Coordinates of C-alpha atoms in Angstrom, one line a residue:
X1 CA -3.8 9.1 -57.4
X2 CA -2.4 12.6 -57.5
X3 CA 0.3 11.4 -59.9
X4 CA -2.4 9.7 -62.1
X5 CA -4.4 12.9 -62.3
X6 CA -1.4 15.1 -62.9
X7 CA -0.1 12.7 -65.6
X8 CA -3.4 12.7 -67.5
X9 CA -3.6 16.5 -67.4
X10 CA 0.0 17.0 -68.3
X11 CA -0.2 14.7 -71.3
X12 CA -2.9 16.8 -72.8
X13 CA -5.8 14.6 -71.8
X14 CA -7.7 17.5 -70.1
X15 CA -7.7 19.6 -73.4
X16 CA -8.8 16.5 -75.4
X17 CA -11.6 15.7 -73.0
X18 CA -13.0 19.2 -72.6
X19 CA -12.4 20.6 -76.1
X20 CA -12.6 17.4 -78.0
X21 CA -10.5 16.2 -81.0
X22 CA -11.2 15.0 -84.5
X23 CA -10.3 11.7 -86.1
X24 CA -6.9 13.0 -87.1
X25 CA -5.6 13.9 -83.6
X26 CA -6.3 17.7 -83.8
X27 CA -7.7 19.3 -80.7
X28 CA -10.6 21.6 -81.5
X29 CA -10.3 25.3 -80.7
X30 CA -6.5 25.6 -80.9
X31 CA -3.5 25.3 -83.2
X32 CA -2.1 21.8 -83.4
X33 CA 1.3 20.3 -84.1
X34 CA 1.9 18.0 -87.0
X35 CA 1.8 14.2 -86.2
X36 CA 4.2 12.1 -88.1
X37 CA 2.7 9.9 -90.9
X38 CA -0.9 11.0 -90.1
X39 CA -2.7 13.0 -92.8
X40 CA -4.8 16.1 -91.9
X41 CA -3.0 16.5 -88.6
X42 CA -1.4 19.7 -87.4
X43 CA -4.3 21.9 -88.5
X44 CA -5.2 25.2 -87.1
X45 CA -8.6 24.8 -85.4
X46 CA -8.6 28.1 -83.5
X47 CA -12.0 29.0 -84.9
X48 CA -13.4 25.5 -85.0
X49 CA -14.4 24.8 -81.4
X50 CA -17.0 22.0 -81.7
X51 CA -16.7 18.3 -82.5
X52 CA -19.1 17.1 -85.2
X53 CA -19.7 13.4 -86.0
X54 CA -20.7 12.4 -89.5
X55 CA -22.9 9.6 -88.2
X56 CA -23.7 10.4 -84.6
X57 CA -26.3 7.6 -84.3
X58 CA -23.8 4.8 -85.1
X59 CA -23.1 3.6 -81.6
X60 CA -20.7 0.8 -80.6
X61 CA -22.5 -0.6 -77.5
X62 CA -19.7 -3.0 -76.7
X63 CA -16.8 -0.5 -76.7
X64 CA -19.2 2.4 -75.6
X65 CA -18.2 4.9 -78.3
X66 CA -19.5 6.5 -81.5
X67 CA -18.3 4.6 -84.6
X68 CA -18.0 7.7 -86.8
X69 CA -15.5 10.1 -88.3
X70 CA -15.2 13.2 -86.1
X71 CA -14.4 16.7 -87.4
X72 CA -13.9 20.1 -85.8
X73 CA -16.5 22.6 -87.0
X74 CA -17.4 26.3 -86.3
X75 CA -21.0 25.7 -85.4
X76 CA -23.4 22.8 -84.9
X77 CA -26.4 22.5 -87.3
X78 CA -29.4 23.7 -85.2
X79 CA -31.9 22.5 -87.8
X80 CA -32.2 19.3 -89.7
X81 CA -30.3 19.2 -93.0
X82 CA -32.1 16.8 -95.4
X83 CA -29.9 17.1 -98.6
X84 CA -26.3 17.9 -99.6
X85 CA -27.6 21.2 -100.9
X86 CA -28.7 22.1 -97.4
X87 CA -25.3 21.0 -96.0
X88 CA -23.6 23.2 -98.6
X89 CA -25.9 26.2 -97.9
X90 CA -25.2 25.8 -94.1
X91 CA -21.4 25.8 -94.8
X92 CA -21.7 29.0 -97.0
X93 CA -23.8 30.9 -94.5
X94 CA -22.2 29.8 -91.2
X95 CA -18.7 29.0 -92.4
X96 CA -19.0 25.6 -90.8
X97 CA -17.9 22.8 -93.2
X98 CA -19.6 19.5 -92.1
X99 CA -17.8 17.4 -94.7
X100 CA -14.2 16.1 -94.7
X101 CA -11.4 18.6 -94.7
X102 CA -10.4 17.3 -98.2
X103 CA -13.7 18.4 -99.7
X104 CA -14.5 22.1 -100.4
X105 CA -18.1 23.3 -99.7
X106 CA -18.5 24.1 -103.4
X107 CA -17.9 20.4 -104.2
X108 CA -20.5 19.0 -101.8
X109 CA -23.1 18.5 -104.6
X110 CA -20.8 17.7 -107.5
X111 CA -18.1 15.3 -106.1
X112 CA -18.6 11.6 -106.3
X113 CA -17.0 11.1 -102.9
X114 CA -19.5 13.3 -101.2
X115 CA -21.6 10.3 -100.1
X116 CA -18.5 9.0 -98.1
X117 CA -16.9 12.3 -97.0
X118 CA -20.1 14.1 -96.0
X119 CA -22.4 13.3 -93.0
X120 CA -25.1 10.7 -93.3
X121 CA -28.4 12.3 -94.5
X122 CA -30.6 13.6 -93.1
X123 CA -28.3 15.4 -90.7
X124 CA -30.2 15.7 -87.3
X125 CA -30.5 19.0 -85.6
X126 CA -27.8 19.2 -82.8
X127 CA -26.6 21.5 -80.1
X128 CA -23.3 21.7 -78.3
X129 CA -23.0 19.8 -74.9
X130 CA -22.2 22.4 -72.2
X131 CA -18.5 22.5 -71.2
X132 CA -17.6 19.6 -73.6
X133 CA -18.0 21.1 -77.0
X134 CA -19.5 18.1 -78.7
X135 CA -22.4 18.4 -81.2
X136 CA -25.2 16.1 -79.8
X137 CA -28.5 15.4 -81.6
X138 CA -31.4 17.3 -80.1
X139 CA -33.7 14.4 -80.8
X140 CA -32.4 11.3 -79.1
X141 CA -34.6 9.0 -81.1
X142 CA -31.5 8.1 -83.2
X143 CA -30.2 6.4 -80.1
X144 CA -33.0 3.8 -80.3
X145 CA -30.7 0.9 -80.4
X146 CA -28.9 2.1 -77.3
X147 CA -32.2 2.7 -75.5
X148 CA -33.3 -0.8 -76.4
X149 CA -30.2 -2.3 -74.9
X150 CA -30.8 -0.4 -71.7
X151 CA -34.6 -0.8 -71.5
X152 CA -35.3 -4.3 -72.6
X153 CA -38.1 -4.9 -70.2
X154 CA -40.5 -2.3 -71.8
X155 CA -42.2 -3.7 -74.8
X156 CA -44.7 -0.9 -75.1
X157 CA -43.2 2.6 -75.0
X158 CA -46.5 4.0 -73.7
X159 CA -45.8 2.2 -70.4
X160 CA -42.5 4.0 -70.1
X161 CA -44.1 7.3 -71.0
X162 CA -46.8 6.9 -68.4
X163 CA -44.3 6.1 -65.7
X164 CA -42.1 9.1 -66.6
X165 CA -45.2 11.4 -66.9
X166 CA -46.2 10.1 -63.5
X167 CA -42.9 11.2 -62.0
X168 CA -43.0 14.6 -63.7
X169 CA -46.5 15.4 -62.7
X170 CA -45.8 14.3 -59.1
X171 CA -42.4 15.9 -58.7
X172 CA -43.6 18.4 -56.1
X173 CA -45.2 15.6 -54.1
X174 CA -42.1 13.5 -54.4
X175 CA -39.9 16.3 -53.1
X176 CA -42.3 17.0 -50.3
X177 CA -42.3 13.4 -49.2
X178 CA -38.5 13.1 -49.4
X179 CA -38.3 16.2 -47.1
X180 CA -40.9 14.4 -44.8
X181 CA -38.6 11.4 -44.5
X182 CA -35.7 13.6 -43.5
X183 CA -37.8 15.3 -40.8
X184 CA -39.2 11.9 -39.5
X185 CA -35.6 10.5 -39.4
X186 CA -34.4 13.4 -37.3
X187 CA -37.4 13.3 -35.0
X188 CA -37.0 9.5 -34.5
X189 CA -33.4 9.9 -33.5
X190 CA -34.5 12.2 -30.6
X191 CA -37.6 10.3 -29.4
X192 CA -36.3 6.7 -29.8
X193 CA -34.9 6.8 -26.3
X194 CA -38.4 7.2 -25.0
X195 CA -39.9 4.3 -27.0
X196 CA -36.9 1.9 -26.8
X197 CA -38.4 0.0 -23.8
X198 CA -41.7 -0.4 -25.6
X199 CA -40.0 -1.7 -28.7
X200 CA -38.0 -4.3 -26.7
X201 CA -41.2 -5.5 -25.0
X202 CA -43.0 -5.7 -28.4
X203 CA -40.1 -7.7 -29.8
X204 CA -40.0 -10.0 -26.7
X205 CA -43.8 -10.7 -26.9
X206 CA -43.7 -11.3 -30.6
X207 CA -40.8 -13.8 -30.3
X208 CA -42.5 -15.6 -27.4
X209 CA -45.9 -15.8 -29.1
X210 CA -44.4 -16.8 -32.4
X211 CA -42.2 -19.6 -31.0
X212 CA -45.0 -20.9 -28.7
X213 CA -47.6 -20.7 -31.4
X214 CA -45.5 -22.4 -34.0
X215 CA -44.6 -25.2 -31.7
X216 CA -48.2 -25.7 -30.5
X217 CA -49.5 -25.8 -34.1
X218 CA -46.9 -28.5 -35.0
X219 CA -47.8 -30.7 -32.0
X220 CA -51.5 -30.2 -32.8
X221 CA -51.1 -31.3 -36.4
X222 CA -49.0 -34.3 -35.2
X223 CA -51.7 -35.3 -32.7
X224 CA -54.5 -34.8 -35.2
X225 CA -52.8 -36.9 -37.9
X226 CA -51.9 -39.6 -35.4
X227 CA -55.5 -40.0 -34.2
X228 CA -56.9 -40.0 -37.7
X229 CA -58.2 -43.5 -38.6
X230 CA -55.8 -45.4 -40.8
X231 CA -58.5 -47.7 -42.2
X232 CA -59.8 -45.0 -44.5
X233 CA -56.3 -44.5 -46.1
X234 CA -55.7 -46.6 -49.2
X235 CA -52.6 -48.8 -49.1
X236 CA -50.7 -46.8 -51.7
X237 CA -50.9 -43.7 -49.5
X238 CA -50.3 -45.4 -46.2
X239 CA -46.5 -45.1 -46.5
X240 CA -46.8 -41.4 -47.4
X241 CA -49.0 -40.8 -44.4
X242 CA -46.5 -42.5 -42.1
X243 CA -43.7 -40.4 -43.6
X244 CA -45.7 -37.2 -43.1
X245 CA -46.4 -38.2 -39.5
X246 CA -42.7 -38.9 -38.8
X247 CA -41.8 -35.6 -40.4
X248 CA -44.3 -33.7 -38.3
X249 CA -42.9 -35.4 -35.2
X250 CA -39.3 -34.3 -36.1
X251 CA -40.5 -30.8 -36.8
X252 CA -42.4 -30.6 -33.5
X253 CA -39.4 -31.9 -31.5
X254 CA -37.1 -29.5 -33.3
X255 CA -39.4 -26.5 -32.7
X256 CA -39.7 -27.5 -29.0
X257 CA -35.9 -27.7 -28.6
X258 CA -35.6 -24.3 -30.4
X259 CA -38.2 -22.7 -28.2
X260 CA -36.6 -24.0 -25.0
X261 CA -33.1 -22.8 -26.1
X262 CA -34.6 -19.4 -27.1
X263 CA -36.3 -19.1 -23.7
X264 CA -33.0 -19.9 -21.9
X265 CA -31.1 -17.4 -24.0
X266 CA -33.7 -14.7 -23.3
X267 CA -33.6 -15.6 -19.6
X268 CA -29.8 -15.3 -19.5
X269 CA -29.8 -12.1 -21.6
X270 CA -32.7 -10.3 -19.9
X271 CA -30.4 -8.0 -17.9
X272 CA -28.2 -7.3 -20.9
X273 CA -31.3 -6.2 -22.7
X274 CA -31.8 -3.7 -19.9
X275 CA -28.3 -2.4 -20.8
X276 CA -29.3 -2.0 -24.4
X277 CA -32.3 0.1 -23.4
X278 CA -30.2 2.3 -21.1
X279 CA -27.6 2.9 -23.9
X280 CA -30.4 3.9 -26.3
X281 CA -31.7 6.3 -23.7
X282 CA -28.3 7.9 -23.2
X283 CA -27.8 8.0 -27.0
X284 CA -30.9 10.2 -27.3
X285 CA -29.4 12.6 -24.7
X286 CA -26.1 12.7 -26.8
X287 CA -28.0 14.0 -29.8
X288 CA -29.6 16.7 -27.6
X289 CA -26.2 17.9 -26.3
X290 CA -24.5 17.3 -29.7
X291 CA -27.1 18.3 -32.3
X292 CA -24.5 18.6 -35.1
X293 CA -24.3 14.8 -35.0
X294 CA -27.5 14.8 -36.9
X295 CA -25.9 16.5 -39.9
X296 CA -22.9 14.0 -40.1
X297 CA -24.6 12.0 -43.0
X298 CA -24.8 15.2 -45.0
X299 CA -21.1 16.1 -44.7
X300 CA -20.1 12.5 -45.4
X301 CA -22.3 12.3 -48.5
X302 CA -21.1 15.7 -49.7
X303 CA -17.4 14.6 -49.3
X304 CA -18.2 11.3 -51.1
X305 CA -19.9 13.2 -54.0
X306 CA -16.9 15.5 -54.4
X307 CA -14.5 12.6 -54.4
X308 CA -16.6 10.6 -56.9
X309 CA -16.8 13.6 -59.2
X310 CA -13.0 14.0 -59.1
X311 CA -12.6 10.2 -59.6
X312 CA -14.9 10.1 -62.7
X313 CA -13.3 13.2 -64.2
X314 CA -9.8 11.7 -63.8
X315 CA -11.1 8.4 -65.3
X316 CA -12.3 10.4 -68.3
X317 CA -8.9 12.1 -68.5
X318 CA -7.3 8.6 -68.6
X319 CA -9.6 7.6 -71.4
X320 CA -8.1 10.3 -73.7
X321 CA -4.5 10.3 -72.5
X322 CA -1.4 8.7 -74.1
X323 CA 0.3 8.9 -77.5
X324 CA -1.4 9.2 -80.9
X325 CA -1.7 5.8 -82.6
X326 CA -3.2 5.2 -86.0
X327 CA -5.9 2.5 -86.0
X328 CA -7.0 0.1 -88.8
X329 CA -9.3 2.7 -90.3
X330 CA -6.5 5.2 -90.6
X331 CA -7.8 7.4 -87.8
X332 CA -6.1 8.5 -84.6
X333 CA -6.6 7.0 -81.2
X334 CA -4.7 7.9 -78.0
X335 CA -3.3 5.0 -76.1
X336 CA -0.9 4.6 -73.1
X337 CA 1.9 2.1 -73.6
X338 CA 4.1 0.3 -71.1
X339 CA 3.4 0.0 -67.3
X340 CA 1.4 3.3 -67.3
X341 CA -1.4 1.6 -69.2
X342 CA -2.4 -0.1 -66.0
X343 CA -2.8 3.1 -64.1
X344 CA -6.6 2.8 -64.2
X345 CA -6.3 -0.4 -62.0
X346 CA -4.8 1.6 -59.2
X347 CA -7.4 4.3 -59.9
X348 CA -10.1 1.7 -59.1
X349 CA -8.3 0.7 -55.9
X350 CA -8.1 4.3 -55.0
X351 CA -11.9 4.6 -55.4
X352 CA -12.5 1.9 -52.9
X353 CA -9.8 2.9 -50.4
X354 CA -10.6 6.6 -50.3
X355 CA -14.4 6.0 -50.1
X356 CA -13.7 3.7 -47.1
X357 CA -11.3 6.4 -45.7
X358 CA -14.1 9.0 -45.9
X359 CA -16.5 6.7 -44.1
X360 CA -13.9 5.9 -41.5
X361 CA -13.3 9.6 -40.9
X362 CA -17.0 9.9 -40.1
X363 CA -16.7 7.1 -37.6
X364 CA -13.6 8.6 -36.0
X365 CA -15.3 12.0 -35.8
X366 CA -18.5 10.6 -34.2
X367 CA -16.4 8.5 -31.8
X368 CA -14.3 11.5 -30.7
X369 CA -17.4 13.6 -30.0
X370 CA -19.2 10.9 -28.1
X371 CA -16.1 10.1 -26.0
X372 CA -15.8 13.8 -25.1
X373 CA -19.4 13.8 -24.1
X374 CA -19.2 10.6 -22.0
X375 CA -16.0 11.5 -20.1
X376 CA -17.1 15.1 -19.3
X377 CA -18.7 14.8 -15.8
X378 CA -20.4 18.2 -15.9
X379 CA -22.1 18.5 -19.3
X380 CA -22.1 22.3 -19.0
X381 CA -18.3 22.2 -19.4
X382 CA -18.5 20.5 -22.8
X383 CA -16.6 22.3 -25.6
X384 CA -18.6 24.7 -27.7
X385 CA -18.4 22.4 -30.7
X386 CA -17.3 18.9 -29.8
X387 CA -17.8 17.8 -33.4
X388 CA -15.3 20.4 -34.7
X389 CA -12.9 19.6 -31.8
X390 CA -13.1 15.9 -32.8
X391 CA -12.4 16.8 -36.5
X392 CA -9.4 18.9 -35.4
X393 CA -8.0 15.9 -33.4
X394 CA -8.6 13.6 -36.4
X395 CA -6.7 15.8 -38.8
X396 CA -3.8 16.5 -36.4
X397 CA -3.2 13.1 -34.9
X398 CA -5.3 10.2 -36.3
X399 CA -5.3 10.3 -40.1
X400 CA -2.8 7.5 -40.2
X401 CA -5.0 5.4 -38.0
X402 CA -8.0 6.0 -40.3
X403 CA -6.0 5.3 -43.4
X404 CA -4.7 2.0 -42.1
X405 CA -8.2 0.9 -41.0
X406 CA -9.7 1.7 -44.3
X407 CA -6.8 0.0 -46.2
X408 CA -7.5 -3.3 -44.3
X409 CA -11.2 -3.1 -45.5
X410 CA -10.0 -2.4 -49.0
X411 CA -7.7 -5.5 -48.9
X412 CA -10.8 -7.7 -48.2
X413 CA -13.2 -5.9 -50.5
X414 CA -11.1 -6.1 -53.6
X415 CA -10.8 -9.9 -53.7
X416 CA -14.5 -10.2 -53.0
X417 CA -15.3 -7.9 -55.9
X418 CA -13.0 -9.8 -58.2
X419 CA -14.7 -13.1 -57.3
X420 CA -18.1 -11.5 -57.8
X421 CA -17.0 -10.3 -61.3
X422 CA -15.7 -13.8 -62.1
X423 CA -18.9 -15.4 -60.9
X424 CA -21.0 -13.0 -63.1
X425 CA -18.8 -13.7 -66.2
X426 CA -19.0 -17.5 -65.7
X427 CA -22.7 -17.5 -65.0
X428 CA -24.2 -20.6 -66.6
X429 CA -20.8 -21.9 -67.8
X430 CA -19.3 -23.2 -64.5
X431 CA -20.2 -26.5 -62.9
X432 CA -22.0 -26.9 -59.7
X433 CA -18.9 -27.4 -57.6
X434 CA -17.1 -24.3 -59.0
X435 CA -20.3 -22.3 -58.4
X436 CA -20.6 -23.5 -54.8
X437 CA -16.9 -22.7 -54.1
X438 CA -17.2 -19.2 -55.6
X439 CA -20.3 -18.4 -53.6
X440 CA -18.7 -19.8 -50.4
X441 CA -15.6 -17.6 -50.9
X442 CA -17.7 -14.5 -51.6
X443 CA -19.8 -15.2 -48.5
X444 CA -16.8 -15.7 -46.3
X445 CA -15.1 -12.5 -47.5
X446 CA -18.4 -10.6 -46.9
X447 CA -18.6 -11.9 -43.4
X448 CA -14.9 -11.1 -42.8
X449 CA -15.5 -7.6 -44.1
X450 CA -18.4 -7.0 -41.8
X451 CA -16.5 -8.2 -38.8
X452 CA -13.5 -6.1 -39.6
X453 CA -15.8 -3.1 -40.1
X454 CA -17.2 -3.6 -36.6
X455 CA -13.7 -4.1 -35.1
X456 CA -12.4 -1.0 -36.9
X457 CA -15.2 1.1 -35.5
X458 CA -14.4 0.0 -32.0
X459 CA -10.7 0.5 -32.7
X460 CA -11.4 4.2 -33.6
X461 CA -13.3 4.6 -30.3
X462 CA -10.3 3.2 -28.4
X463 CA -8.0 5.5 -30.3
X464 CA -10.3 8.5 -29.4
X465 CA -10.1 7.5 -25.7
X466 CA -6.4 6.5 -25.4
X467 CA -4.7 8.2 -28.4
X468 CA -3.0 4.9 -29.2
X469 CA -2.1 3.7 -32.7
X470 CA -4.5 1.5 -34.8
X471 CA -3.0 -1.9 -34.0
X472 CA -2.9 -1.2 -30.2
X473 CA -6.4 0.2 -30.3
X474 CA -7.8 -2.7 -32.3
X475 CA -6.2 -5.2 -29.9
X476 CA -7.6 -3.4 -26.8
X477 CA -11.1 -3.1 -28.4
X478 CA -11.0 -6.8 -29.4
X479 CA -10.2 -7.8 -25.8
X480 CA -13.1 -5.8 -24.4
X481 CA -15.6 -7.1 -27.1
X482 CA -14.6 -10.8 -26.3
X483 CA -14.9 -10.3 -22.6
X484 CA -18.3 -8.7 -23.1
X485 CA -19.5 -11.1 -25.8
X486 CA -23.0 -11.6 -24.3
X487 CA -23.5 -7.8 -23.9
X488 CA -22.3 -7.2 -27.5
X489 CA -24.7 -9.9 -28.8
X490 CA -27.6 -8.3 -27.0
X491 CA -26.8 -4.8 -28.2
X492 CA -26.3 -6.0 -31.8
X493 CA -29.4 -8.2 -31.9
X494 CA -32.0 -6.3 -29.9
X495 CA -30.5 -2.9 -30.9
X496 CA -30.3 -3.6 -34.6
X497 CA -33.9 -4.9 -34.6
X498 CA -35.1 -1.8 -32.9
X499 CA -33.3 0.3 -35.5
X500 CA -34.8 -1.9 -38.2
X501 CA -38.3 -1.2 -36.8
X502 CA -37.5 2.5 -36.9
X503 CA -36.6 2.2 -40.6
X504 CA -39.8 0.3 -41.3
X505 CA -41.7 3.0 -39.4
X506 CA -40.3 5.8 -41.5
X507 CA -40.8 4.0 -44.8
X508 CA -44.3 3.0 -44.0
X509 CA -45.2 6.5 -42.7
X510 CA -43.7 8.2 -45.8
X511 CA -45.4 5.6 -48.1
X512 CA -48.8 6.1 -46.4
X513 CA -48.5 9.9 -46.8
X514 CA -47.5 9.3 -50.5
X515 CA -50.6 7.2 -51.1
X516 CA -52.9 9.8 -49.5
X517 CA -51.3 12.7 -51.5
X518 CA -51.2 10.8 -54.8
X519 CA -54.8 9.8 -54.4
X520 CA -55.8 13.4 -55.4
X521 CA -54.4 12.8 -58.9
X522 CA -56.9 10.1 -59.6
X523 CA -54.5 8.3 -62.0
X524 CA -53.6 4.9 -60.6
X525 CA -51.2 4.1 -63.5
X526 CA -48.7 6.7 -62.4
X527 CA -48.5 5.7 -58.8
X528 CA -46.0 3.0 -59.1
X529 CA -42.8 4.8 -59.9
X530 CA -43.3 7.9 -57.7
X531 CA -44.2 5.7 -54.7
X532 CA -41.1 3.4 -55.3
X533 CA -38.8 6.4 -55.5
X534 CA -40.2 7.9 -52.3
X535 CA -40.0 4.7 -50.4
X536 CA -36.4 4.0 -51.6
X537 CA -35.3 7.5 -50.6
X538 CA -37.1 7.2 -47.2
X539 CA -35.3 3.9 -46.5
X540 CA -31.9 5.4 -47.6
X541 CA -32.4 8.5 -45.4
X542 CA -33.5 6.4 -42.4
X543 CA -30.6 4.0 -42.9
X544 CA -28.1 6.9 -43.0
X545 CA -29.4 8.6 -39.9
X546 CA -30.1 5.5 -37.8
X547 CA -26.6 4.2 -38.7
X548 CA -25.2 7.3 -36.9
X549 CA -27.5 6.4 -34.0
X550 CA -26.1 2.8 -34.0
X551 CA -22.6 4.2 -34.1
X552 CA -23.3 6.3 -31.1
X553 CA -24.7 3.3 -29.1
X554 CA -21.6 1.2 -29.9
X555 CA -19.2 4.1 -28.8
X556 CA -21.2 4.5 -25.6
X557 CA -21.0 0.8 -24.9
X558 CA -17.2 0.8 -25.2
X559 CA -17.0 3.8 -22.9
X560 CA -19.3 2.2 -20.4
X561 CA -17.1 -1.0 -20.4
X562 CA -14.0 1.0 -19.8
X563 CA -15.7 3.1 -17.1
X564 CA -16.8 0.0 -15.1
X565 CA -13.2 -1.3 -15.3
X566 CA -11.4 1.8 -14.0
X567 CA -14.1 3.0 -11.6
X568 CA -16.4 1.5 -9.0
X569 CA -18.3 4.5 -7.7
X570 CA -16.2 5.0 -4.6
X571 CA -14.7 8.4 -3.6
X572 CA -11.9 9.2 -6.0
X573 CA -13.1 6.6 -8.5
X574 CA -16.5 8.0 -9.4
X575 CA -18.2 6.8 -12.5
X576 CA -18.4 9.0 -15.6
X577 CA -21.6 7.4 -16.8
X578 CA -25.1 8.9 -17.1
X579 CA -27.6 8.4 -14.3
X580 CA -29.6 5.9 -16.4
X581 CA -26.5 3.7 -16.8
X582 CA -25.7 4.3 -13.1
X583 CA -29.1 2.9 -12.2
X584 CA -28.4 -0.2 -14.3
X585 CA -25.1 -0.8 -12.4
X586 CA -26.8 -0.3 -9.1
X587 CA -29.6 -2.8 -10.0
X588 CA -26.9 -5.3 -11.1
X589 CA -25.1 -4.9 -7.8
X590 CA -28.3 -5.4 -5.8
X591 CA -29.2 -8.5 -7.8
X592 CA -25.7 -10.0 -7.3
X593 CA -25.7 -9.2 -3.6
X594 CA -29.0 -11.0 -3.2
X595 CA -27.4 -14.0 -5.0
X596 CA -24.4 -13.8 -2.8
X597 CA -22.1 -12.5 -5.4
X598 CA -20.4 -9.1 -5.2
X599 CA -19.1 -7.1 -8.0
X600 CA -19.9 -4.7 -10.7
X601 CA -21.6 -5.5 -13.9
X602 CA -21.7 -9.3 -14.0
X603 CA -18.6 -9.4 -11.8
X604 CA -16.4 -9.7 -14.8
X605 CA -13.3 -7.5 -14.7
X606 CA -12.1 -6.1 -18.0
X607 CA -8.4 -6.2 -18.8
X608 CA -7.0 -2.7 -18.4
X609 CA -6.4 -0.4 -21.4
X610 CA -3.3 1.7 -21.1
X611 CA -4.3 5.4 -20.7
X612 CA -2.2 7.6 -22.8
X613 CA -3.3 11.2 -22.6

């Protein structure tokens, strides 16, 4: 990607992008070399620093470019020019000729070619775009066709105007509510350890009541319909009534089987739910000892924004790089020939890979900091900044691990995106079988990507603990996850639902505050868009922060699994775990001793992971 950026800059693309160029290949604001067989090339435009389009409103929506002759001029017309006389007067006063180079200002009103070589009248008032030296119309009404292509759902412009005015008049409230969602997310990350047990009981009660209630209603409907007299039913509807009765019986039996299986699963996993509650409690303590973890989403977002800005800028460079080629209209375009014309494909792959790499760096940083916290017996001896120490280890030792893990995700994500693109292009054209196959492949790749993401995250934790390479860490993490499958299922179901409830709580609280504040404006037509913006932002913020919380819980679980393997609490093999997790282990021991089974934590030994310090 560095080569792609360097190539685009070295071939003059940077100057063409920033300074702009005319339809004859001349870069504005500098002296140009003559291009072979191209008229009007090689001109000295040192004093002509701005690109002016003769017909700036003529947009090619398909190719996303302006279909107009471009010239280099000294100044953009700040006022509307209605006639050729106005254009001529502007050229005489400002020294900025807006017609073709072949036409002198004195010939604007007399030449028969002026209608072709001069700008389309009236010339709209324009101003230069900052940093890019293009004259853009001040009034964007000339982009009506472009706007219609983007906003096809608005038939009445007044609707759009009311929505936009609602956002503008409520901008202070929107900013305040966005800040409120940030504060609520941070507070929830600290207090969730105190309410985790309550949330689990609420979830359990809702599931029990929902399953029992649904099953009871189905049996009641079946009994009621069975006892209803059949004599009152006309013969034509008798078969339909019997089919409905049979369907109700099937539904009731299925619901009963589902309820029984659900109760058995909850009975088997009740102790593992206790482990989830304990892990959430310890995760809250982690954020108290490592408060900088709260700001991880900010650093990650900042890094992603910087990279995306670089990526977009390089992509724009690629759009103006290459050799000068004369098109069918006789004007100059810059195109890359040979294998280098496919550079932008690799640039797209780089976007996915490096974005995943940045996210993986966040996972490795969080894993390293939490591992340091867990395996430090006396929390007063923690490093001054465990987060920075984890970043230092990442940069010095584990960049290759993170690069390999993110590359594996990229290999899965690219085929899925290609299939999604094919599916969107063939929409309505493919047959049912092809559509089913495409959707099945997309779904399978999505599931594989999610599984690999979860495995990668645990591999980074194993790397933070053992300092092993990616493949070894992934294998060790996979073994632990398989041997603790029920615990993993409990943490990922109960834990994810608790975090989902947290997101709903933040969105609802922010939305309720928004309704109360917007009520003072007494204008119900402008509520829709501001409230949607606030709720979407609140959900995004809650998702970012609670995803860090979920990451911490997953790291703590892997540390706990390794701790219970290597240590049993005896002298010389003391546990590293927190007191809350210690209580969970002691309760498990007591329960198993009462059942006549000794052992620690479900009496299942974990296969050892090689310690490499």
